[in-house]
Each structure stands twice: as structure tokens, then as C-alpha cells.
Coordinates of C-alpha atoms in Angstrom, one line a residue:
X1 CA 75.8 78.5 96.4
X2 CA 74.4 77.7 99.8
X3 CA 75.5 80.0 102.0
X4 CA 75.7 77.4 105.2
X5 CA 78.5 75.9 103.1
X6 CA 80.4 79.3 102.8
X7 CA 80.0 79.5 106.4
X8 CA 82.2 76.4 106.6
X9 CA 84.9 78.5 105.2
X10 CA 85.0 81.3 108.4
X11 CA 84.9 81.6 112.6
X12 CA 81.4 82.4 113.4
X13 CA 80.6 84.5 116.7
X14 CA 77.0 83.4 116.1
X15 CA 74.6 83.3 113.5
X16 CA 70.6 84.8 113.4
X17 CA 68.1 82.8 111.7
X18 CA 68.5 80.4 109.0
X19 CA 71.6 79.8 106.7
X20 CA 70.5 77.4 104.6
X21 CA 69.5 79.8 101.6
X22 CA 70.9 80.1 98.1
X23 CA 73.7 83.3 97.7
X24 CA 73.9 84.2 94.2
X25 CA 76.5 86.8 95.4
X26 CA 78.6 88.8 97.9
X27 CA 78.7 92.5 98.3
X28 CA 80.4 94.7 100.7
X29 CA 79.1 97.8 98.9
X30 CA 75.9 99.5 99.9
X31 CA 75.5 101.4 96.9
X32 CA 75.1 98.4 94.3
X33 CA 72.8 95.5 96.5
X34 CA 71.0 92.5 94.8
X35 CA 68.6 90.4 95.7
X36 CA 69.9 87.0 97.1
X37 CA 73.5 88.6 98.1
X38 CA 75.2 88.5 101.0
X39 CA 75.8 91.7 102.4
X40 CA 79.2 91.8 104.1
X41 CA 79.6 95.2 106.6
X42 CA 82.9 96.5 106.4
X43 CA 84.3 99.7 108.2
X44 CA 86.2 102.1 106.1
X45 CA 88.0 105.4 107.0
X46 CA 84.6 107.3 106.4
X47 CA 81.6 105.4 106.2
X48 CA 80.7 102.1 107.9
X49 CA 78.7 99.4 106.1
X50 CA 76.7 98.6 109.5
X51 CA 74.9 102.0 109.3
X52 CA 73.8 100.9 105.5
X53 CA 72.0 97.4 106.3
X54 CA 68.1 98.6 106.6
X55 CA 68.1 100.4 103.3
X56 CA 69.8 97.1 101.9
X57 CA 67.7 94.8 103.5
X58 CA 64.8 97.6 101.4
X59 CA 66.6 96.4 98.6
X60 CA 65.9 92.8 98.4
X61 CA 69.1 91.1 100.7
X62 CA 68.2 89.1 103.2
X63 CA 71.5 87.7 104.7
X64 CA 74.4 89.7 106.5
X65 CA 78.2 89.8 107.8
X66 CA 78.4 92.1 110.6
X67 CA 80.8 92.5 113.3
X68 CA 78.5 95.0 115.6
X69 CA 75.0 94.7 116.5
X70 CA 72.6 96.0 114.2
X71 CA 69.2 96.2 113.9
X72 CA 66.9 93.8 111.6
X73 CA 63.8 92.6 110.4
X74 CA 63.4 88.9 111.6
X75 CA 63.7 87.0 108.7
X76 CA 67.3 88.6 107.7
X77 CA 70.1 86.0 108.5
X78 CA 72.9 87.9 110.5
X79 CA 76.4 86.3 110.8
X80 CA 78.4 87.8 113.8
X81 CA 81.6 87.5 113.3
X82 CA 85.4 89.2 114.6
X83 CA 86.6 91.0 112.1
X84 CA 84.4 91.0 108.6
X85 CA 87.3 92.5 106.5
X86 CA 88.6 88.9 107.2
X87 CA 85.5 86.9 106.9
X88 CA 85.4 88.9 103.3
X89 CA 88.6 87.6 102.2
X90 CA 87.9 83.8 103.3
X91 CA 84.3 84.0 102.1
X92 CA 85.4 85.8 98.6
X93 CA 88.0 82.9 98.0
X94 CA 84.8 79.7 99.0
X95 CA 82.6 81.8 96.4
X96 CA 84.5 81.6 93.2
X97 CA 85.9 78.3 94.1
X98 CA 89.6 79.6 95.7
X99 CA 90.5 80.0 92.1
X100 CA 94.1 81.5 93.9
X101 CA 95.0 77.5 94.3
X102 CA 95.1 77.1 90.7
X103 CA 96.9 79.6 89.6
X104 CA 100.6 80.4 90.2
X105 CA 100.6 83.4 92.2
X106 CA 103.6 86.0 92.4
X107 CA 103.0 89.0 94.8
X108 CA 105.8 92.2 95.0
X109 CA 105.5 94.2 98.1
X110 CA 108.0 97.2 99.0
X111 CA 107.9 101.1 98.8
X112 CA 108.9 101.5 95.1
X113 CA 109.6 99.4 92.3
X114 CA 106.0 96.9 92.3
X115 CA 104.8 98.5 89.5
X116 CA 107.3 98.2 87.1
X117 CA 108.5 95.0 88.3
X118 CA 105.3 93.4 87.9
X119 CA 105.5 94.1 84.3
X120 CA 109.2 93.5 83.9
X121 CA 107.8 89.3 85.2
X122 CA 104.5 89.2 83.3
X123 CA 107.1 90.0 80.2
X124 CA 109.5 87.4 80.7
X125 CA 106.9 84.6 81.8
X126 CA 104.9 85.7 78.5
X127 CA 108.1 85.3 76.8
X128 CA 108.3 81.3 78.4
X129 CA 104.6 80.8 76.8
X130 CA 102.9 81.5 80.3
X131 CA 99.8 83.4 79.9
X132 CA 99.9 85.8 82.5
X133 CA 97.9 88.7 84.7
X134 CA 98.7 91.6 86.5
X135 CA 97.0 93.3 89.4
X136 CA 98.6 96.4 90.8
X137 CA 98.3 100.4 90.8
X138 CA 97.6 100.5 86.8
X139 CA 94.7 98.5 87.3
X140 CA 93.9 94.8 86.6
X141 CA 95.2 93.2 83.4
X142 CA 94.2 90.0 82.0
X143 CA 94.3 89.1 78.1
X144 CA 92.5 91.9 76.2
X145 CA 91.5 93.2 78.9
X146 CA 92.1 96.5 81.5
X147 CA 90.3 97.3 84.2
X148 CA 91.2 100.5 86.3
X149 CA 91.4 100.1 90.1
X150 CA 91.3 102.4 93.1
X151 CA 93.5 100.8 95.2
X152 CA 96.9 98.9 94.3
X153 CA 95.7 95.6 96.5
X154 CA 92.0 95.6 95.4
X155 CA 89.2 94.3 98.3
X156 CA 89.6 90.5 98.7
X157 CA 85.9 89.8 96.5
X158 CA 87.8 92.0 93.5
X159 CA 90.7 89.7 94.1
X160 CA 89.0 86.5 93.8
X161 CA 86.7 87.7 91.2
X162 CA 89.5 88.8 88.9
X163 CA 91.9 85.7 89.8
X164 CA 88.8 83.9 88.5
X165 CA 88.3 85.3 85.6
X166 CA 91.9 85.2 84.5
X167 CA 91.2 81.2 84.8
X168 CA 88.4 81.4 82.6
X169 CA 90.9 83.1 79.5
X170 CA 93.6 80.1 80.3
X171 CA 96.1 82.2 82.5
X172 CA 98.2 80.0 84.3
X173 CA 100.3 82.6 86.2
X174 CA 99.2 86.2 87.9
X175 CA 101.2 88.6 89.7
X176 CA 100.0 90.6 92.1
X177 CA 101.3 94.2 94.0
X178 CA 100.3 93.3 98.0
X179 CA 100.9 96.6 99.8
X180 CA 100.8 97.2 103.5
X181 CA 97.4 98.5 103.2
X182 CA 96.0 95.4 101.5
X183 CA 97.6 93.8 104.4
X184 CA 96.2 96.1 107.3
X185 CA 92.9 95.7 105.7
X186 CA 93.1 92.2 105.0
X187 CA 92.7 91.6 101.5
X188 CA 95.6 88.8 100.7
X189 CA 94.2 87.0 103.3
X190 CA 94.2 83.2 102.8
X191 CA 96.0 83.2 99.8
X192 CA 99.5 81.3 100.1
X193 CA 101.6 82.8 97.4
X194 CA 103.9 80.8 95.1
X195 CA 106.7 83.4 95.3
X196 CA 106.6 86.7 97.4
X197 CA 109.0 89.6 96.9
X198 CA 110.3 92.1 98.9
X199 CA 111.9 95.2 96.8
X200 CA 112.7 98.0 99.1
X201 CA 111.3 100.3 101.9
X202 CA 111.4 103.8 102.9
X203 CA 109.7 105.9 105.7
X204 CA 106.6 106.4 103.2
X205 CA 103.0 105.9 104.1
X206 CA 103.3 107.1 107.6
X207 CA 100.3 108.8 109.4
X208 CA 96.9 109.9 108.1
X209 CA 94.9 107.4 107.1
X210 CA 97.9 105.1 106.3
X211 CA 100.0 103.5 109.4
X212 CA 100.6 105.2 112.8
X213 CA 104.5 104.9 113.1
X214 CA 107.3 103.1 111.1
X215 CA 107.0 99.7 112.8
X216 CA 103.5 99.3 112.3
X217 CA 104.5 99.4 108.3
X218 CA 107.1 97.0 108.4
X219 CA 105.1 94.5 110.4
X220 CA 102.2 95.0 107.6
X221 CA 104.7 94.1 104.5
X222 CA 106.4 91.3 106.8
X223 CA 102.9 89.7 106.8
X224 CA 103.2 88.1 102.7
X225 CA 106.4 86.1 103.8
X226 CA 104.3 84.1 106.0
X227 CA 102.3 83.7 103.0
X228 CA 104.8 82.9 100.9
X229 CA 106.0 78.6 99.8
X230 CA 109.3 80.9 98.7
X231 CA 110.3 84.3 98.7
X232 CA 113.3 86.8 96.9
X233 CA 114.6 89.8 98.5
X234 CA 116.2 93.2 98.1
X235 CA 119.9 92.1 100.1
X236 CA 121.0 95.3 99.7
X237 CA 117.9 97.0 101.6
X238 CA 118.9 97.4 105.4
X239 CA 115.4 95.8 106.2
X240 CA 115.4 92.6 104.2
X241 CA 116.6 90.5 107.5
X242 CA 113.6 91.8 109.4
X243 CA 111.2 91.2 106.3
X244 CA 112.6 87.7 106.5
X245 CA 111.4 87.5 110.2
X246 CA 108.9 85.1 111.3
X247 CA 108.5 83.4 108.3
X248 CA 110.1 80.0 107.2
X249 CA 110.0 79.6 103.8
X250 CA 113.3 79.0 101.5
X251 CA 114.6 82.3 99.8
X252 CA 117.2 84.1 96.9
X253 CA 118.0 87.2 97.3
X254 CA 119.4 89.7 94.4
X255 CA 121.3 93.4 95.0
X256 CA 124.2 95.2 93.4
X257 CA 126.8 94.8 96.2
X258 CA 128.6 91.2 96.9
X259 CA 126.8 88.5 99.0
X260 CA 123.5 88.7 97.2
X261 CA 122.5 85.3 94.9
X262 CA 121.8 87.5 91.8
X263 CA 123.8 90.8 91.4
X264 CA 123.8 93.3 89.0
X265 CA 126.9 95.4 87.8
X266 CA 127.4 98.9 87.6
X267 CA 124.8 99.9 84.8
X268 CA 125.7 101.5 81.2
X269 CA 123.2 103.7 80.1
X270 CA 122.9 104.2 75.9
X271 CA 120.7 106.4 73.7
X272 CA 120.1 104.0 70.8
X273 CA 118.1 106.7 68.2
X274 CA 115.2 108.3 70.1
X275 CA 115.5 105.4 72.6
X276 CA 117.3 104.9 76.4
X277 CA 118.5 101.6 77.4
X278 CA 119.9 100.2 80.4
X279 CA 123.1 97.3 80.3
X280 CA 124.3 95.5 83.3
X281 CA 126.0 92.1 84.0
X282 CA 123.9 89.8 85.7
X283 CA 126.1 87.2 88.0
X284 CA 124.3 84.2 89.8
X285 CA 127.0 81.5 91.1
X286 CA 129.5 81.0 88.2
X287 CA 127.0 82.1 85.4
X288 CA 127.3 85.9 84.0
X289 CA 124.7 87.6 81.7
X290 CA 124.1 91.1 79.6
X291 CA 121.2 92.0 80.3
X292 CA 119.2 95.3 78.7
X293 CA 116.4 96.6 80.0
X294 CA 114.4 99.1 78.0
X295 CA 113.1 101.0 81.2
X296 CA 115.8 104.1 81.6
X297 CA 117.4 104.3 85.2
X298 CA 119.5 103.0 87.6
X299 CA 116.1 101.5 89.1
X300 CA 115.3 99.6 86.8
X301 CA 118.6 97.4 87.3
X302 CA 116.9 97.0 90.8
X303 CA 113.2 95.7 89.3
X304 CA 115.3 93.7 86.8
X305 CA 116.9 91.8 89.4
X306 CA 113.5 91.3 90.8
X307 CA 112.3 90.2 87.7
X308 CA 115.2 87.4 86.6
X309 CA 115.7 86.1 90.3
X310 CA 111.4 85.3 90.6
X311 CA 111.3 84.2 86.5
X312 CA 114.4 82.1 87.2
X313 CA 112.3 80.1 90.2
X314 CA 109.8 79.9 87.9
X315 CA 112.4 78.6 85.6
X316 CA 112.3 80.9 82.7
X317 CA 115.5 80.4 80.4
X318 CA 117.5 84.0 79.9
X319 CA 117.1 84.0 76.7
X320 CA 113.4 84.4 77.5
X321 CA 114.8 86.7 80.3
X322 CA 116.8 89.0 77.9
X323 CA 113.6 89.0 75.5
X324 CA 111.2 90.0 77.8
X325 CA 113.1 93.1 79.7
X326 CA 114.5 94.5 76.2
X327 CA 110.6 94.9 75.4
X328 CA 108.7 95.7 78.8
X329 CA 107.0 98.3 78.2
X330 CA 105.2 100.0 81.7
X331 CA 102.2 102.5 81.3
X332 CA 102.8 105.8 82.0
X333 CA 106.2 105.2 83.9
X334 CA 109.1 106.5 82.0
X335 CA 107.3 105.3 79.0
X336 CA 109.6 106.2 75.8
X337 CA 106.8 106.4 72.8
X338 CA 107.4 104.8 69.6
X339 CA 107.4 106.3 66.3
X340 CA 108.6 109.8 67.5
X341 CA 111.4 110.8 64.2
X342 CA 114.4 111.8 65.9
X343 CA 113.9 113.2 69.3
X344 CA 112.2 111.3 72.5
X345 CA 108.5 111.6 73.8
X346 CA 108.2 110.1 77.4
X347 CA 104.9 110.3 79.3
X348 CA 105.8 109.6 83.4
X349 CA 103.6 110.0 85.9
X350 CA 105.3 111.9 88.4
X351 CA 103.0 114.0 90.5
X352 CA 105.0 115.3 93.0
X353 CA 108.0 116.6 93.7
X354 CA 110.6 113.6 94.6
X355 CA 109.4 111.9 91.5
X356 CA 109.7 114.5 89.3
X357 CA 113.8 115.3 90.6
X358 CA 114.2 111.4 89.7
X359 CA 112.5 112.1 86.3
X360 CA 115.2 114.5 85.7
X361 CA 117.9 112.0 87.2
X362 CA 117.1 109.8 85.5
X363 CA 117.3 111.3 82.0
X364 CA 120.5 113.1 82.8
X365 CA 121.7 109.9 82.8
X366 CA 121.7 109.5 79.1
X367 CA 122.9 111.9 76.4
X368 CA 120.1 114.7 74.6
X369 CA 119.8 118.1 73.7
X370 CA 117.5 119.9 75.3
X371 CA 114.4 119.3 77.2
X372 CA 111.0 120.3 77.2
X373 CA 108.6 119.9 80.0
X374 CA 104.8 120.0 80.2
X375 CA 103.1 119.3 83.0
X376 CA 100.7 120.4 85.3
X377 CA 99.3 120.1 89.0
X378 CA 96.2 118.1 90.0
X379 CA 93.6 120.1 91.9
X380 CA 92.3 120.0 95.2
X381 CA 96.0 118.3 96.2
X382 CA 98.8 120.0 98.3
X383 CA 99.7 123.4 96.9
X384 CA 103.1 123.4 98.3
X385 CA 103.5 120.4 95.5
X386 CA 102.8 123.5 92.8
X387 CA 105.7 125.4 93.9
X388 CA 108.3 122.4 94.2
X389 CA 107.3 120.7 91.1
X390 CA 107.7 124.6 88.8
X391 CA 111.2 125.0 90.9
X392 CA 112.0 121.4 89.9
X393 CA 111.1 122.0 86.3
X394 CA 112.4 125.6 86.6
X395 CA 115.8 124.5 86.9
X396 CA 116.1 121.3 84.6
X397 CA 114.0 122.3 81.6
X398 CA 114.9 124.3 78.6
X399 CA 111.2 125.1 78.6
X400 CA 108.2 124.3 81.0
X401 CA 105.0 124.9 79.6
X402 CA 102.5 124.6 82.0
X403 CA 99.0 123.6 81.3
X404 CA 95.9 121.7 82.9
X405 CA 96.1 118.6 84.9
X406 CA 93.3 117.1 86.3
X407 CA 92.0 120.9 88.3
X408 CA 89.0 119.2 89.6
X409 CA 87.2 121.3 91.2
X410 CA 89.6 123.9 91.1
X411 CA 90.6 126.8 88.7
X412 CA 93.2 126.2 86.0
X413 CA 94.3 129.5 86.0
X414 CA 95.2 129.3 89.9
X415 CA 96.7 126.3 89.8
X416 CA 99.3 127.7 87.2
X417 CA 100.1 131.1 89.5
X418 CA 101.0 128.7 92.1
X419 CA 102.8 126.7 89.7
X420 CA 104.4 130.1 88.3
X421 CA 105.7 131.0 91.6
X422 CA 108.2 128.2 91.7
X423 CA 109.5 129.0 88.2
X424 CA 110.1 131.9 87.8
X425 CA 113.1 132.3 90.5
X426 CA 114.6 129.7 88.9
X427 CA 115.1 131.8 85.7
X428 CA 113.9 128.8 84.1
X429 CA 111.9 129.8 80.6
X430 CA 108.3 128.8 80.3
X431 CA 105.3 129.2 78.1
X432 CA 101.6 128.9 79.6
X433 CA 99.1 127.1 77.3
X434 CA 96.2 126.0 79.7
X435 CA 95.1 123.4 76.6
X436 CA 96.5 120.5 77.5
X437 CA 96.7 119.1 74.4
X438 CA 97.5 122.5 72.6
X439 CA 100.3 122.2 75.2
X440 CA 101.5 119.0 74.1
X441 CA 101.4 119.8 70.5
X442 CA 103.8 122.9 71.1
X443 CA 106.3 120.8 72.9
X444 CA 106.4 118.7 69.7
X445 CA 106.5 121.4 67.4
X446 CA 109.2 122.7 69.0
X447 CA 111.5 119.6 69.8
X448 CA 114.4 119.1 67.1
X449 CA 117.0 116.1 66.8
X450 CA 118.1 114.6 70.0
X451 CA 115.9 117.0 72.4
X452 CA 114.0 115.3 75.1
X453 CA 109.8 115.8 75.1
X454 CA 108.7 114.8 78.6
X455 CA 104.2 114.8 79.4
X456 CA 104.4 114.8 82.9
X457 CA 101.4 113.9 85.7
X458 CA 98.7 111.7 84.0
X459 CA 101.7 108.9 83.2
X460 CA 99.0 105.7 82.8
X461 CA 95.6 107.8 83.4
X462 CA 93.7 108.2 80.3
X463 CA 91.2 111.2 81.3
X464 CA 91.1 115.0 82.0
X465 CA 89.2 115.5 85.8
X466 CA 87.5 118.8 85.7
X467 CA 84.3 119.9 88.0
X468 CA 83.3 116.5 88.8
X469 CA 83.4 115.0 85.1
X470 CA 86.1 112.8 83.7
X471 CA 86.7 113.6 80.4
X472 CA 88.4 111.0 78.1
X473 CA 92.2 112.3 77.1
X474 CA 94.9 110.1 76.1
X475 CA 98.5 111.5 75.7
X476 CA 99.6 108.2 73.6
X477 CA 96.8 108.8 71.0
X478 CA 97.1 112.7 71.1
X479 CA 101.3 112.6 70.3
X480 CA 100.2 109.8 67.8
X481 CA 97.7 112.5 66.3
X482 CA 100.3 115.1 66.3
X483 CA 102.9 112.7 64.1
X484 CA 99.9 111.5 61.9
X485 CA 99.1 115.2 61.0
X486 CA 102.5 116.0 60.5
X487 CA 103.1 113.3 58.4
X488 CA 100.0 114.3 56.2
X489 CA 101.2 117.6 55.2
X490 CA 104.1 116.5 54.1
X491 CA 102.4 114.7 51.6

């Protein structure tokens, strides 16, 4: 592609030398250059792009997105420009063809919930015969394939790239998690989303790195319902109305108390063999329907909602509705495995403390015998995390056994003194096994009818992190090892 023609595509400040050259690519990343790219400088948190462009120009590229001065050879082509995370996004979407306009494009934006929501919609659509993908914190799904991610909201090129691809396996549909960093950093721009959803919002992602103050992280997540043709929200948040601010488009809005277009009834939880479910009423206008969700927790009568209200604009049937929550199936959160005899495995990915006391919630929910925890703490991460996660398990486990997760660069064995300390003034029993998988295999040897086995920490990560490496380890194959082996001696 000639890169004067994606210049057509963004506000130029000025351009340096001459555009009309063939682009074969764009990169905003220093480390992996090619020859006949366009190199587009971005700013991050640590390193800036601009201070890379001589030893990329060394490296064969020629042509460059900049939004500072910087110094060049003469025959490099430098575009000034505002802002280049924006010039990224607008140029991303010109180079592979705004693939975004061809697909319908859902995107979920709130504190909690996008995740499993996602999935919950990708289910139901799939159920409707849309072939759908998923881009969120679990990575990037599209047919066979799974690609892990760093960020929820990938860089605007990944966005593009992937929304491409997903046209070149026939998906027809993709949904999306936009979160208020993609926004601050500009990677939705452009993109005019079929339906955007709001879900909920708490005082999270304040400070650091992240947003300076409370407003400045609502005005971020207001930003997809200006890029939204129609939009469903959370009625029963307190900051839907402001969400809904500045933007015109038509909306529905779901909840569990009166006024909202979809709402959900008081929620029956039922342990059906090793298995929860979740049953609620669905109302919209004069229509009622049962609907269970296979995801345990009040919450997930909340993503449900989500779920039916976008599917329903989309105009999935509910039987396709009912279908596709009874089998949704989320990686790694509050993921109940299959095949486990008569008690229940669930692998979660709670990593700190809140999440781990709604783990807990959540399970009390539904009836079991007793519980057995194992879990450990990532390294180089809060230590105060170690002590409130042990006191947590301390006091709603029949047994903790603690064990590795992910020390880094850390020691195992300090990790689980730390951990230790939070226990054991809880009078909460626990074992320490520092194998992880050893670990696992002794909750499961020890779990009897109706007792709860919960592998907390990794939830949808399938490696060990230790010094550096990243060692493969997945808890789905290792519990299915454990069942296998079991199964062979009694043979």
C-alpha cells in the first residue's frame, strides 16, 4: 500500500520528504522493525518510541510517525502529526482495509463483569449460527485459535489486525472488552460500534499509571457511547445516566430492580451433581423467561442480563438464549471442571484479596461439604496481598494448602511465610506443598462426595513464572491427569 494514500486517512502537522513509497507494514514497536514499515513513535509509561528511530532507521525503515522532533537521515519520510497514538489507530484501520466496517462489532466496558459477559454473547450468537470472536483480558479468540494478550484493549494495529483476520475464517460478529485505558490511549478510536455496553463501575483504576482521579475514569468509559449506533446499560448502577451523557444513540437498559427493560428476579442457586447453576426470571415488557446460567453467582444474573438484552438486539431467539448461557463456559473464572466423580474442581483466578472473599461468597451460596483451597501468591506483587489472601482462606477453608504461584523472581519459600502469617491466626488448617501440582493432586486425593476443590491464582494462565522463564503448566490437563491415573488403577 502506498503510504500517501494512508496519509489520506489522518491530520498531518507536516510531512518530510517523499510519501509516495510502498508500506508493506506498520509498527509501533522498536524491538521487531522491517524493512518497508512505517514506524509509528508512540509514548508509553516508560520508554518513548522517539528515542528508538535511528537504530530503526539502521534497520532498514525509511518512513516515520512522530509527534516531536527527531533527528534523521535525509531520505527518511517523517510525518508530524498531534497525537500518534491516534494517527495509529486511523492508520491501522486504512491498512487492513477498516475490516471493523464489515463486521458486527459489540464492545463491554465497565469495572467487572466484561469478561464473562463477553463469553456469555459469543455463546448465544454461536448458538443463532453467528460465527463469532472475542477480544478481551483472556486474550484474542477467533475459530481455533487463542492468542494471549497483555492488555484487555490491545494497541489499535492488534485490533485491526485481528478484526481482519477473524474476516478471513468467515466471522461475522466480534466482541470486544474497551476499557478506560484503551480509551485514554486511543485504541477504539474510529471504530463505530454496532452495540456498546455499559456493565458497572467502581472507584478501581485510580492513580499510578492508571487515571488521576475518579472523573477522569468515567469520562474515559463515557467515550464508547459516542461510538456506539446503540447501546444497553446497567439501570441499576448509579452512573448509567452519566454514561449515557453526551452521546445520542438509542438504548435498553437491563437490572434487577423495577424500571429497567430487561430484569432479572431474585436468583435460585442449585447444586445439580458436582455442578452450580444459577435460575432467574427474565421479564422484558409482557414476556417472562427461566433462564439458567451455568456460571455460579449472583453476578452472573448481572452478565446474563448483559448478555440476553445485546443478543436480543441482535435478535437471537431465547431458546438460542437459554442454550447458550446453560453452556458458557469462561477460562479460569469460576470455571466448574468436567468429569470430576462426585465432588467439584473449580479453577478461579482470584489474585487478590476482594476476589478471593467473592470466591468464597459465591460458593456459600450453594450447598457442599467441605472445602479445600490451594493457592498461592504471585511474586514480586504486594506482600500485604499474602497476608489477606491466607486470612481469607484461613477462615473459609477446611484446608489451605499453599504452594507456588508464579514467584518470579522471588523465593517460594518466602512467599509462603508471608502467606503463613495470615493463616495461622485464623486457626484455619493448612498443609504446605511448594509443588504445585503435588499440591493439586493432594487436594484431590483428599476431596470426598460433595466437598468443594477450589485451584486458586492462575484461573485462565497456562504457565508457571519462575526466574525469568515461563514454564508451561496447565491446571485443566493436570486435574484431568490426576482422574486419568486414578481411573487406571482401578483397572
Amino acid at each position: 500500500m502506498k503510504l500517501i494514500e494512508l496519509l489520506n486517512e489522518i491530520k498531518t502537522i507536516s510531512v518530510k520528504g517523499n510519501p509516495d513509497i510502498e508500506i508493506q507494514d506498520i509498527m509501533y514497536d522498536s524491538r521487531t522493525p522491517k524493512k518497508e514499515s512505517l514506524f509509528v513513535c508512540l509514548k508509553g509509561y516508560t520508554l518513548d518510541g522517539h528515542d528508538y528511530v535511528n537504530e530503526v532507521y539502521k534497520m532498514g525503515v525509511r518512513s516515520f510517525v512522530v509527534e516531536k522532533d527527531v533527528a534523521l537521515p535525509d531520505d527518511a519520510v517523517t510525518i508530524f502529526v498531534e497525537n500518534t497514538r491516534v494517527s495509529l489507530a486511523y492508520l491501522s484501520a486504512a491498512f487492513f482495509g477498516f475490516p471493523s466496517k464489515k463486521l458486527i462489532t459489540v464492545a463491554l466496558t465497565g469495572t467487572k463483569g466484561k469478561t464473562s459477559a463477553s463469553f456469555m454473547i459469543k455463546s448465544i450468537l454461536e448458538k443463532s449460527g453467528k460465527k463469532v470472536g472475542v477480544i478481551g483480558t483472556i486474550g484474542i479468540f477467533y475459530g481455533n485459535t487463542h492468542i494471549e494478550t497483555d492488555n484487555s484493549t490491545p494497541e489499535s494495529y492488534e485490533i485491526h489486525k485481528y478484526f481482519a483476520k477473524m474476516l478471513e475464517i468467515g466471522c461475522d460478529t466480534v466482541v470486544i472488552e474497551a476499557t478506560s485505558q484503551g480509551f485514554m490511549m486511543h485504541r477504539t478510536n474510529g471504530i463505530i460500534f454496532d452495540i456498546g455496553i455499559f456493565t458497572n463501575l467502581s472507584r478501581d483504576h485510580i492513580g499510578g499509571n492508571e487515571h488521576p482521579d475518579f472523573e477522569h475514569y468515567v469520562n474515559c468509559k463515557k467515550q464508547l457511547f459516542r461510538q456506539s449506533e446503540f447501546a444497553v446499560f446497567n439501570r441499576d448502577s448509579e452512573y448509567w445516566e452519566i454514561m449515557l451523557e453526551g452521546s445520542n444513540c438509542p438504548y435498553t437498559t437491563f437490572g434487577m430492580s423495577d424500571g429497567a427493560d430487561y430484569t432479572g428476579s431474585t436468583p435460585q442457586y442449585i447444586t445439580e451433581k458436582n455442578h452450580f447453576f444459577t435460575y432467574f426470571y427474565c421479564k422484558n415488557g409482557l414476556e417472562m423467561h427461566k433462564i439458567e446460567v451455568s456460571i455460579p453467582g449472583q453476578f452472573s444474573v448481572y452478565n446474563a442480563l448483559v448478555a440476553i438484552a445485546c443478543t436480543r438486539q441482535l435478535n437471537s431467539s431465547y431458546e438460542d438464549i437459554r442454550s447458550g448461557l446453560r453452556t458458557t463456559v469462561v477460562k479460569g473464572r469460576m470455571e466448574i471442571l468436567p468429569d470430576t466423580e462426585d465432588f467439584t474442581v473449580i479453577i478461579d483466578y482470584a489474585h487478590n484479596e476482594l476476589s478471593m472473599q467473592s470466591l468464597y461468597n459465591t460458593i456459600n451460596l450453594y450447598s457442599h461439604n467441605k472445602i479445600y483451597t490451594v493457592f498461592g501468591c504471585g511474586g514480586n506483587r504486594s506482600k500485604l496481598r499474602r497476608f489477606a489472601m491466607g486470612e481469607i482462606s484461613g477462615q473459609n477453608s477446611d484446608l489451605s494448602i499453599i504452594t507456588s504461584d508464579n514467584p518470579r523472581l522471588e523465593s517460594v519459600i518466602d512467599i509462603i511465610e508471608d502467606i503463613i502469617k495470615g493463616i495461622e491466626p485464623t486457626g484455619g488448617e493448612y498443609e504446605i506443598i511448594v509443588d504445585r501440582k503435588s499440591a493439586i493432586f493432594e487436594a484431590l486425593e483428599k476431596a470426598t462426595k460433595g466437598d468443594i476443590v477450589l485451584i486458586v491464582g492462575k484461573g485462565h494462565q497456562d504457565y508457571e513464572e519462575i526466574q525469568g522463564e515461563k514454564y508451561p503448566f496447565d491446571e485443566r490437563l493436570i486435574v484431568a491427569e490426576y482422574f486419568e491415573r486414578k481411573s487406571s488403577n482401578k483397572q
